[in-house]
XYZ file of C-alpha atoms in Angstrom:
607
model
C -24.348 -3.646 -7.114
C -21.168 -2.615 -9.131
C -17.855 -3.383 -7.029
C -19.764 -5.907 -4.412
C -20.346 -9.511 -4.213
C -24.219 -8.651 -3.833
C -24.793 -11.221 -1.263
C -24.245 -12.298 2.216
C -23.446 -16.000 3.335
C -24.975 -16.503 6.938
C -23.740 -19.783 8.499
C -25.685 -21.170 11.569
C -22.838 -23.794 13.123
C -25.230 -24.833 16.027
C -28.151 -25.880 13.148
C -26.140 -26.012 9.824
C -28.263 -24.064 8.047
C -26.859 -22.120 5.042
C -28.511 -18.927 3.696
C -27.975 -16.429 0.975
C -29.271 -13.035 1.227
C -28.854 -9.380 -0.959
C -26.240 -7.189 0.400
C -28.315 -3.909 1.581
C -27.274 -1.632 -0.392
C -28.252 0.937 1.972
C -25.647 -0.488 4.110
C -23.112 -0.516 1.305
C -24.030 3.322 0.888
C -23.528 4.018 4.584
C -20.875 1.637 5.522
C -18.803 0.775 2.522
C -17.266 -2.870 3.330
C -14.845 -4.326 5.426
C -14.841 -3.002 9.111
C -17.931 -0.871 7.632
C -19.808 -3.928 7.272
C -18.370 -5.946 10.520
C -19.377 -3.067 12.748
C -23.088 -2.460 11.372
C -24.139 -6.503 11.481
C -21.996 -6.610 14.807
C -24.201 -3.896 16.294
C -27.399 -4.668 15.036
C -27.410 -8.555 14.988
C -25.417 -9.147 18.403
C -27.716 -9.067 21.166
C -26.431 -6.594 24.231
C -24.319 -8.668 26.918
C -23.645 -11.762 24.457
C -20.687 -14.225 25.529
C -17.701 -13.712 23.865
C -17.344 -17.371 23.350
C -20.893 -18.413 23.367
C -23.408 -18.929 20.377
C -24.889 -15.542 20.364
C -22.014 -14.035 19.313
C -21.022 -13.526 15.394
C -18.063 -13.782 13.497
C -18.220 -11.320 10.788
C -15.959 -11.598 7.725
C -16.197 -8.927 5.002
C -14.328 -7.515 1.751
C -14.863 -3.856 0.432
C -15.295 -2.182 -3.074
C -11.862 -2.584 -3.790
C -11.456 -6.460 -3.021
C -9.946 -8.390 -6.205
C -9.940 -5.155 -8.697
C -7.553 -4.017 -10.579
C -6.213 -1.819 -7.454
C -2.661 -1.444 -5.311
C -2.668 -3.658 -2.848
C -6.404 -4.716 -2.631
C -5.675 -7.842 -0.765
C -7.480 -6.584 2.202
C -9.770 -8.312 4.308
C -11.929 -7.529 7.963
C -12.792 -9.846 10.992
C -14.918 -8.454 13.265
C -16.531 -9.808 16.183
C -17.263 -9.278 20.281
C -13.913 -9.620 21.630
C -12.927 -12.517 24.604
C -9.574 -10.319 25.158
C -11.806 -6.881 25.868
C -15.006 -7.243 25.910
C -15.685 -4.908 23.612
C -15.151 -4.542 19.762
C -12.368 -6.065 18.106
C -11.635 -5.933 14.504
C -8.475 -7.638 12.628
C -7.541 -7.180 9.225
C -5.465 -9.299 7.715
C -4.010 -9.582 3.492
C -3.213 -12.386 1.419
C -5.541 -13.405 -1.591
C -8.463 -14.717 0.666
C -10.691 -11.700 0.192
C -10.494 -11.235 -3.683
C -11.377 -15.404 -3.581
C -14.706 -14.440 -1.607
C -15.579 -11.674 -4.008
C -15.245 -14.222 -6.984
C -17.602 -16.554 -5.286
C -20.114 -13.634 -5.180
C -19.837 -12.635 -1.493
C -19.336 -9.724 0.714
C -19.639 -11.058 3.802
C -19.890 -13.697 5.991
C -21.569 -13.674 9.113
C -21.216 -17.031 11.364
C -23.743 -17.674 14.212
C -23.951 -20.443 16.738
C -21.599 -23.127 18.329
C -21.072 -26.384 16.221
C -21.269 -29.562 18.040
C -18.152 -30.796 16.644
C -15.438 -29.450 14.766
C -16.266 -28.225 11.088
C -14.631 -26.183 8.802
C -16.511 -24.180 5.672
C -16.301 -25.281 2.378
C -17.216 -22.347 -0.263
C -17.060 -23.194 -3.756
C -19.213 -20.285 -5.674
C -22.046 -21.512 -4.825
C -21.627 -24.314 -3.535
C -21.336 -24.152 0.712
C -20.952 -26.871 3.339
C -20.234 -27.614 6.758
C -17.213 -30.240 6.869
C -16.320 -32.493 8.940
C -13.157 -31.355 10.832
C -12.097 -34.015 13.540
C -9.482 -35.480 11.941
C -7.462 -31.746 11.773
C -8.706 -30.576 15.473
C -5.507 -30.316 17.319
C -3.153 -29.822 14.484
C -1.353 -26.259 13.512
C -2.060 -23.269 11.581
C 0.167 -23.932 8.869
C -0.321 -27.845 8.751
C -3.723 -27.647 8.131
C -3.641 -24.826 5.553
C -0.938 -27.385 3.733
C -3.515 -29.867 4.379
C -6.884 -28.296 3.136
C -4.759 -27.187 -0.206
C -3.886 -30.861 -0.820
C -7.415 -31.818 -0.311
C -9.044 -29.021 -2.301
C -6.414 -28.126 -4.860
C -4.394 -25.026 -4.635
C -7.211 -22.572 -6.043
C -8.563 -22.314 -2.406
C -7.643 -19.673 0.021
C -7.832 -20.772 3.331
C -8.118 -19.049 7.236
C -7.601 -21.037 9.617
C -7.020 -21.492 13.415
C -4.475 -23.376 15.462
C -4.172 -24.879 18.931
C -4.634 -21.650 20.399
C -7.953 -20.821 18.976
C -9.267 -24.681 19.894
C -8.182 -24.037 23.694
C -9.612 -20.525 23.809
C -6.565 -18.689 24.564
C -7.656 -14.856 25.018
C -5.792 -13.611 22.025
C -5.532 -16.536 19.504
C -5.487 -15.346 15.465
C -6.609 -16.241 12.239
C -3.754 -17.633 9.791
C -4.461 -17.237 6.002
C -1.503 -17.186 3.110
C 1.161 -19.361 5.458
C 1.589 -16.525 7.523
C -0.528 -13.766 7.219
C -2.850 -13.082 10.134
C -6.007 -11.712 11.362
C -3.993 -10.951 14.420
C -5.521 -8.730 17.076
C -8.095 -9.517 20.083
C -8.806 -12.792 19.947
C -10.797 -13.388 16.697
C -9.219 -16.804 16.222
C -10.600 -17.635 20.074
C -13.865 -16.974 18.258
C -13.545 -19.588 15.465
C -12.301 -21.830 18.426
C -15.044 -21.418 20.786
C -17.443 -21.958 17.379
C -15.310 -25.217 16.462
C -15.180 -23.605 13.632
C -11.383 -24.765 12.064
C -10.853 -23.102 8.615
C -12.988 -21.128 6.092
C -12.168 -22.971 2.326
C -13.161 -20.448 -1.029
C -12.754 -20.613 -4.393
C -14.669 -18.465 -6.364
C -14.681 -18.091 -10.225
C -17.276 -15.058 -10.612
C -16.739 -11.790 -11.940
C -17.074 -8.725 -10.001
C -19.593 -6.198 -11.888
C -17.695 -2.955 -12.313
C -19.320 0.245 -13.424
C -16.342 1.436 -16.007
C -13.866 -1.239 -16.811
C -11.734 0.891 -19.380
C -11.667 4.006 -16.402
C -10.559 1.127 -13.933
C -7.966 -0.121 -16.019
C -6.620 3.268 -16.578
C -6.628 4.410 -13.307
C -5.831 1.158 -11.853
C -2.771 1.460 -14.119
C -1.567 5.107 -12.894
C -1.715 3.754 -9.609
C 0.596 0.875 -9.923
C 2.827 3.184 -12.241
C 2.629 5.652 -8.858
C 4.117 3.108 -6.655
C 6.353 1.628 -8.837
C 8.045 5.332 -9.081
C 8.141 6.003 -5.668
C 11.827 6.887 -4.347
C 10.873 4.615 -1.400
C 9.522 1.813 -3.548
C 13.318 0.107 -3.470
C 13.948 0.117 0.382
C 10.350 -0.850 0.613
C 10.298 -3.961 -1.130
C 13.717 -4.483 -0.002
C 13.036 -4.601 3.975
C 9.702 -4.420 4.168
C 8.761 -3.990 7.569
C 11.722 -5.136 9.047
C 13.377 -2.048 7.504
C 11.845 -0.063 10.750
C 13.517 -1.866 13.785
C 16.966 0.634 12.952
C 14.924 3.478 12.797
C 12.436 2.665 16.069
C 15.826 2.454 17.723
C 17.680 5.493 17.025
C 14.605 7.740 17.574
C 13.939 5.813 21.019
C 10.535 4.184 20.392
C 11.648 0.662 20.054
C 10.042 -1.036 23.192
C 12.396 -3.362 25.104
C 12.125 -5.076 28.438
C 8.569 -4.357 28.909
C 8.153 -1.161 27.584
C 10.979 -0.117 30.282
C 13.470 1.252 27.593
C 13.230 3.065 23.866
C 16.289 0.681 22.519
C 18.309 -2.577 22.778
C 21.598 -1.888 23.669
C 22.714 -3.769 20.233
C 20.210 -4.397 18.126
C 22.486 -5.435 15.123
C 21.028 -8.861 15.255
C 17.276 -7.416 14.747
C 17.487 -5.072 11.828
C 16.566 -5.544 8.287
C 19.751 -5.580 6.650
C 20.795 -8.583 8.887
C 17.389 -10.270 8.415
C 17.711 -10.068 4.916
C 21.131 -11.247 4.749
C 21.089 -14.150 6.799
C 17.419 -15.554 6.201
C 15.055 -14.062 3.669
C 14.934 -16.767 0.576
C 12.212 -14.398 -1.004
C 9.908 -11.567 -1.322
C 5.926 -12.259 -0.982
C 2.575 -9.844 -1.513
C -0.702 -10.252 -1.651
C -3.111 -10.006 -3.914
C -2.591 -6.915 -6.419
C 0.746 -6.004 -4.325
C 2.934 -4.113 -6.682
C 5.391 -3.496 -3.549
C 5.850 -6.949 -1.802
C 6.513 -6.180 1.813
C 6.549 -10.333 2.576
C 9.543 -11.731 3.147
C 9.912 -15.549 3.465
C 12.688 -16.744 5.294
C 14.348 -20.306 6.278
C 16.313 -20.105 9.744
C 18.976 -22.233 9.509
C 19.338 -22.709 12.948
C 16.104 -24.179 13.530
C 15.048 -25.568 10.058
C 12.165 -23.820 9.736
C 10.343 -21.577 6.710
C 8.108 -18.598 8.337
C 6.655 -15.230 6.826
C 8.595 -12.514 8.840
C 9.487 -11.401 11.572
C 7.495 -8.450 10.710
C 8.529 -5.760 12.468
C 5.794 -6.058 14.931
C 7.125 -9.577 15.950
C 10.475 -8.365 16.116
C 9.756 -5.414 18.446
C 7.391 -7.562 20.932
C 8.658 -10.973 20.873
C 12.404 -9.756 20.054
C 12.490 -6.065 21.674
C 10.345 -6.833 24.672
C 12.010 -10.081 25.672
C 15.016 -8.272 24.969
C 16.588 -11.105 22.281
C 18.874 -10.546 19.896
C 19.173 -12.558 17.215
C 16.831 -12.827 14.426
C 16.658 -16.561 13.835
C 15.437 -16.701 17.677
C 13.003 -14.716 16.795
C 11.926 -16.140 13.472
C 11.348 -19.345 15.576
C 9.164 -17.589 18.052
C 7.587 -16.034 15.339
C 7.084 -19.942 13.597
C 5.830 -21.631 16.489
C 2.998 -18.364 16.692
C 1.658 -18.778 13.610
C 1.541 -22.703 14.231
C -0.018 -22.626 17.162
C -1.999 -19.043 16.268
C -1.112 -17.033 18.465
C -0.890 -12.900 17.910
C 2.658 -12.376 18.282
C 1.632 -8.467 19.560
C 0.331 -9.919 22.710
C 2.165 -12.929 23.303
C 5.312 -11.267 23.132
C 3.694 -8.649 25.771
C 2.639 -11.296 28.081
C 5.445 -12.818 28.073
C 7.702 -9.639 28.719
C 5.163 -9.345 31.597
C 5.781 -12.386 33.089
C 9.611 -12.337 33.314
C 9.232 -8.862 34.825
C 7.179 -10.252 37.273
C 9.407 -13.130 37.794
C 11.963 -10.508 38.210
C 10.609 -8.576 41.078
C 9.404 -11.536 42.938
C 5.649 -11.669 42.195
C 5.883 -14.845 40.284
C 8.119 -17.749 41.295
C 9.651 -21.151 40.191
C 6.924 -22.572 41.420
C 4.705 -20.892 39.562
C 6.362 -21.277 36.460
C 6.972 -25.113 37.260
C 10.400 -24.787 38.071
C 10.969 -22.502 34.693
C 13.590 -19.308 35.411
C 12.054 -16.504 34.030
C 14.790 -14.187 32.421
C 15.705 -11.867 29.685
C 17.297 -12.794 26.528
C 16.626 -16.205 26.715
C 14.918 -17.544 23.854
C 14.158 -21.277 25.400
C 12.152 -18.947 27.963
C 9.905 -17.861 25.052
C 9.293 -20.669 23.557
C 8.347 -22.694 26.534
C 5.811 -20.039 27.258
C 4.156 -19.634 23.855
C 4.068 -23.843 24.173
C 2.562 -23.557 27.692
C 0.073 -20.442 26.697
C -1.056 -22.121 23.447
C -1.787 -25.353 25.593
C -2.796 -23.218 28.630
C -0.187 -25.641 30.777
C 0.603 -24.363 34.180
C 1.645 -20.806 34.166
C 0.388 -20.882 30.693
C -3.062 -20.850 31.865
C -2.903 -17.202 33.072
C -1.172 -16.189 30.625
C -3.600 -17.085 27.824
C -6.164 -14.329 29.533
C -3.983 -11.279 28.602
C -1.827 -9.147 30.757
C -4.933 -6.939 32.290
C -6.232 -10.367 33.847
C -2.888 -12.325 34.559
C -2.074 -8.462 36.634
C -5.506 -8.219 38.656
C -4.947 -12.531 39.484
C -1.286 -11.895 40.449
C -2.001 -8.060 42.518
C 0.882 -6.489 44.160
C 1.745 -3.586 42.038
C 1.890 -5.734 38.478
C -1.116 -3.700 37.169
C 1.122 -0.525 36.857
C 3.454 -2.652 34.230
C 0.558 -4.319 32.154
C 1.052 -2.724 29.275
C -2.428 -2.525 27.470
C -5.364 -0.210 26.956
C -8.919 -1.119 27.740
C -7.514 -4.861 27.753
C -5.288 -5.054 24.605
C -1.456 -5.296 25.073
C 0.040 -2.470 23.320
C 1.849 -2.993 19.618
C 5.263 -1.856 19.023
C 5.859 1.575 19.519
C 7.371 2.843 23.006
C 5.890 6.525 24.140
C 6.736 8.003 27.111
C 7.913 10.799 25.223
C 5.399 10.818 21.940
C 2.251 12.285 23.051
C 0.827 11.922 19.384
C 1.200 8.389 19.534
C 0.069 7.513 23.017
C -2.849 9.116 22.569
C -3.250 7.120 19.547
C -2.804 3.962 21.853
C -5.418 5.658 24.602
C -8.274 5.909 22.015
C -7.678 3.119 19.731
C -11.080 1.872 18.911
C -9.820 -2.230 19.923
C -7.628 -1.342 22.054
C -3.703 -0.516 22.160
C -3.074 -0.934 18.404
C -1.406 1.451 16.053
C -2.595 0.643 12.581
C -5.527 2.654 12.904
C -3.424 6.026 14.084
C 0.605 5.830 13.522
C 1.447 9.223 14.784
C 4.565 8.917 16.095
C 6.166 10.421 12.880
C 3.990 13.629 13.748
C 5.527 14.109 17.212
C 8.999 13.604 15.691
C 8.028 16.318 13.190
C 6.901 18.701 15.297
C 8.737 17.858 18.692
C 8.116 15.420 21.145
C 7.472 17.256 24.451
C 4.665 19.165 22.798
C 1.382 18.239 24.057
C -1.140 20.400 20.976
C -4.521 21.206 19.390
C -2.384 19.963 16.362
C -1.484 16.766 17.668
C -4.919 15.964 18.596
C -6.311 16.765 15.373
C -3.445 14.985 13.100
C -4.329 11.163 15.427
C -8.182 12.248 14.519
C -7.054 12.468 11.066
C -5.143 9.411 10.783
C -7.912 7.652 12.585
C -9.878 8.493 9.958
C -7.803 7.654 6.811
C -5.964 4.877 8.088
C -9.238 2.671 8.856
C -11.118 4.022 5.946
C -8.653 1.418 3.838
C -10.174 -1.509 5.909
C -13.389 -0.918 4.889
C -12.313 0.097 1.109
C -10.359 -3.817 1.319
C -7.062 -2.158 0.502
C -3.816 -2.048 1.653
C -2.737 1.038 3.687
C 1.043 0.784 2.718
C 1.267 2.219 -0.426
C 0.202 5.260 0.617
C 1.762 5.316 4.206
C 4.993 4.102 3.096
C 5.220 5.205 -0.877
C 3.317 8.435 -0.537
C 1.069 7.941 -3.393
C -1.366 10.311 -3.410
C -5.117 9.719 -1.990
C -6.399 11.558 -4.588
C -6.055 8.450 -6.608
C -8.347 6.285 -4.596
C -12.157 8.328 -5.219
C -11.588 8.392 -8.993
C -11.081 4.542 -8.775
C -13.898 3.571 -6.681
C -16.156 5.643 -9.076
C -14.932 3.844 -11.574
C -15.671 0.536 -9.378
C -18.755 1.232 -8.363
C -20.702 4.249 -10.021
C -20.705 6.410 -7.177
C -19.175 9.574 -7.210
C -17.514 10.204 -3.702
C -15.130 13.225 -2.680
C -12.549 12.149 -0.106
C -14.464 14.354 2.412
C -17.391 11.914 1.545
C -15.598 9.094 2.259
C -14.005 10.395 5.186
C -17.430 10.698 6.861
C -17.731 7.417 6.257
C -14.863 6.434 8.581
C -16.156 8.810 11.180
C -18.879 7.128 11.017
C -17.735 3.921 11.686
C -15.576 5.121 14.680
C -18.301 6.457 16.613
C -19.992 3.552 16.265
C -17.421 1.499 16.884
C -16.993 3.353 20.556
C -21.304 3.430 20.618
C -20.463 -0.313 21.004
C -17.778 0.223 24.037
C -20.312 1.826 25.445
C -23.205 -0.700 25.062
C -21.450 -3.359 26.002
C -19.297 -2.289 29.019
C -20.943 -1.074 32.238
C -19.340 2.519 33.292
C -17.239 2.658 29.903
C -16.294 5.789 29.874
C -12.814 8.336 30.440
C -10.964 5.928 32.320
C -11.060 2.893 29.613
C -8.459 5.274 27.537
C -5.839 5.444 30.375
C -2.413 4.596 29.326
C -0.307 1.647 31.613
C 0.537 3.993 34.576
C 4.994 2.873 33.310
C 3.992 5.643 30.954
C 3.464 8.487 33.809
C 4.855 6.983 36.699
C 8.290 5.873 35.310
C 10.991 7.485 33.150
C 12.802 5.539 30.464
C 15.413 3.711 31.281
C 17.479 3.502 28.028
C 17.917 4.819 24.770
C 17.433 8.387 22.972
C 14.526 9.347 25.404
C 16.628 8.130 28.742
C 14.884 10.342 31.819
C 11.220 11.061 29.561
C 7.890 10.205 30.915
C 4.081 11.539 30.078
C 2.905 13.987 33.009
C -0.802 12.959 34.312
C -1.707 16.454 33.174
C -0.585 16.046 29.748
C -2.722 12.715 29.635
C -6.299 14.510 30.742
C -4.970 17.537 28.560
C -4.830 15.157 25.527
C -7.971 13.533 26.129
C -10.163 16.992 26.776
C -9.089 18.093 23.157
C -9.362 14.604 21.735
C -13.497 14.468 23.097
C -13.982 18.025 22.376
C -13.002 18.111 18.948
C -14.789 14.516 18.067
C -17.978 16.111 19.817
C -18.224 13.507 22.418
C -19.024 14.875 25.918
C -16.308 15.262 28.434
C -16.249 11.231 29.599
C -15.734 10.099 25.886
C -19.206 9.586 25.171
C -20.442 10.633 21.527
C -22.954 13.117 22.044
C -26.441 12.784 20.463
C -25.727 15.937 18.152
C -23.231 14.176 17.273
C -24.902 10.654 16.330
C -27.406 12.269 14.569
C -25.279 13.748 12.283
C -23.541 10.753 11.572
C -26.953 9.162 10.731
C -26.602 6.838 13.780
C -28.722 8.233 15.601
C -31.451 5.296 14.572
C -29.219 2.328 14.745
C -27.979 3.339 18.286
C -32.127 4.175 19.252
């Protein structure tokens, strides 16, 4: 097939058996790639009620049409799995070059069964694939052993791998590729961990069959030249993601202390301009990136080279723990990707924690004699140490903030700050009903890079609660995840404006197929309602009340910042959700309707 692989590596840990099979190309017509793929061989291949962390459960890891062409930003590539954070589906995307070196070794996917009886990692060299023996690198970090693996096997291969967090099962471990890039989000590194699965080696020196070179290269070419004139492109490349933290703070959605306020009183120390002055040493992109959002930095005042903060790190780890100077957080962010853990939720937990310590609910001798407090950087550290080890308090941390709340009772559940089990990423929104209900019907959870609305509700005004809104997070639900199962980035269009229009014309000239964006479009809806089918399969009563915000959201007003006083009403929040399942054409508890499976074509796979 022109633009794919054409095959699919299945690894069996518990037997070591290694298989090759076609892609379906009835699957590639239906499903695209990426999260397309992870969600259809998630679905149909993981039995109903499978462990988390036991054998029946699959790790799924695809590329899409786009992988390794001649694209913007086609660096993208999907985990997907049965989440130990949720329960239910989790998907994590993460860049870097890793997905264009699987296409070159002929592969779309990868689907992992079983447990190994001792630690392995997987060695893919075109066609070449083994099980290796791992022992010797059990224990060790994220980075380490990707500096270690590249020694071994030369610097051709691209590398995932996981780090202590992943070996002792914490909830919400990650996937490291790239020295810092990271499948990040509900707990797809506990996976690999539970698996003993250490790192996934490729190298791959195959071409990828396209159906029009000469189109691709001139359309490829338009749509570098695009980006490259974008008025943003400077800032972009500039700041990267780090240029948001001034912005999320002057508009009041920068979450601090829990999600309690929309700013830090001085957030100086956070924002991009001081980031880049005081640690960036360079820029870094993935693979095809003609706007390098990476920026690798050395603290100083802790000796250390990390990729980041991001601005996601900064909000959670700094914002939420309320610190204040970068090079803390650039630590934080360091000893995270060593020990590989998503920075989203750690920095969550721990926010939860100290406000628990706060009001009494936890103690010193809980934390082991430990004073939980804001602002305090050794406080941070000495909980991602104890969570990545699962020491003492660490224990209950490493289950997420929805478990450590319903183990600790009083009234903590009212301040976990998740969604059907995920801690929440870094946007606060009491008063942005756009992008809280982009939070409420996330398909993994609380995560915004499938819907980032809040510009919307600043567009249009904040206290409005609209058809519009409803239908611009359905929208963006649909476009922003279509990009995980093309392989691409997202960015260049989100934060360049470079027109979508681009994107059909260069996957015809990938793959043959002619596809409007409507078509493709469908595709994504597709892939959402199956994506919630599986909610529903796999959690008993799933329903309405699994998109309920944190009650801080309803119950109590902002504390600080540009949206001092605001809170959601619980009428606004039903509101929301009654247009959100009426114009999907799921019934009124969230449930897609059979009308509407069938005209999806799900109606078979779902039976």
């Amino acid at each position: 097939m022109n633009g794919y692989g054409g095959r699919i590596l299945r690894v069996n840990l518990t037997t070591g058996q290694i298989t090759k099979e076609p892609t379906p190309p009835d699957v590639a017509e239906k499903f695209l790639g990426g999260r397309g793929f992870g969600i259809y061989f998630l679905y149909t291949e993981v039995p109903k009620g499978a462990d988390p962390l036991g054998p029946e459960n699959k790790l799924i890891v695809s590329s899409g049409p786009l992988s390794g062409t001649l694209t913007p930003g086609a660096g993208k590539m999907d985990f997907t799995t049965k989440s130990p954070l949720t329960g239910g589906y989790a998907s994590a995307s993460v860049g870097g070059h890793l997905t264009a070196e699987l296409k070159y070794a002929g592969y779309d996917s990868i689907i992992i069964e079983g447990i190994s009886p001792k630690p392995v990692y997987l060695y893919i060299n075109d066609d070449e694939v083994e099980l290796r023996d791992a022992s010797d690198l059990w224990g060790k970090g994220s980075i380490t052993v990707e500096t270690e693996l590249k020694k071994r096997l030369g610097e051709e291969f691209q590398i995932a791998t996981i780090g202590p967090a992943g070996e002792n099962l914490v909830k919400y471990a990650c996937i490291t590729h790239d020295f810092g890039r990271q499948a990040g989000r509900g707990g797809v590194g506990t996976v690999m961990g539970a698996k003993k699965l250490k790192a996934i080696a490729v190298h791959g020196t195959r071409d990828i069959p396209v159906a029009d070179p000469q189109a691709l290269l001139r359309l490829g070419t338009e749509a570098y030249k695009a980006c490259k004139a974008s008025g943003a492109f400077e800032a972009w490349v500039r700041y990267g993601t780090s240029g948001v933290t001034v912005w999320s703070n002057e508009v009041g959605a920068f979450p601090v202390r829990n999600f309690q306020a929309g700013a830090l009183e001085d957030y100086s120390g956070l924002s991009g301009e001081t980031m880049r002055e005081r640690i960036v040493v360079t820029d870094k992109g993935c693979f095809g990136c003609p706007s390098p959002c990476g920026k690798y930095s050395h603290s100083k005042k802790y000796n250390i080279y990390v990729e980041g903060p991001e601005y996601e790190t900064t909000a959670l780890i700094g914002g939420d723990c309320a610190l204040l100077d970068i090079e803390d957080v650039a630590y934080a962010n360091w000893l995270c990707d060593e020990l590989g853990i998503d920075s989203i939720s750690a920095g969550n937990v721990i926010a939860f924690a100290i406000e628990c310590f706060e009001k009494g609910i936890l103690t010193r001798e809980d934390t082991g004699g430990l004073e939980l407090r804001w602002s305090d950087p050794q406080v941070v550290f000495a909980l991602l140490e104890k969570i990545a080890r699962r020491e003492g308090i660490g224990n209950l941390l490493a289950e997420g903030v929805k478990y450590a709340s319903q183990q600790l009772g009083e009234n903590s559940w009212e301040f976990a700050i998740h969604v059907k089990g995920m801690e929440m990423s870094g946007y606060e929104c009491h008063n942005a009903p756009a992008m809280l209900l982009s939070y409420m019907t996330c398909d993994v959870g609380a995560h915004h890079n499938r819907s980032w609305a809040i510009t919307y509700d600043l567009q249009v005004g904040r206290d409005l609660v609209t058809p519009d809104k409803v239908e611009r997070v359905i929208y963006l639900q649909h476009v922003r995840p279509l990009f995980d199962c093309l392989g691409a980035c997202r960015l260049q269009w989100v934060e360049l404006s470079i027109d979508l229009g681009l994107y059909p014309p260069i996957l015809k000239a990938i793959t043959g197929i002619d596809r409007s964006w409507e078509d493709l479009l469908k595709i994504s809806e597709r892939v959402w309602n199956l994506t919630r089918m599986y909610w529903v399969r796999e959690i008993e009563g799933f329903g309405r009340e699994w998109d309920y915000p944190p009650p801080r959201f309803y119950k109590e007003p902002v504390t600080y910042g540009p949206t001092k006083g605001k809170k959601m009403s619980w009428e606004d929040i039903q509101k929301l959700l009654d247009m959100y399942y009426e114009k999907r054409g799921w019934d009124k508890n969230g449930i897609p309707t059979r009308e509407k499976l069938e005209e999806l074509g799900l109606a078979e796979i779902i039976g």
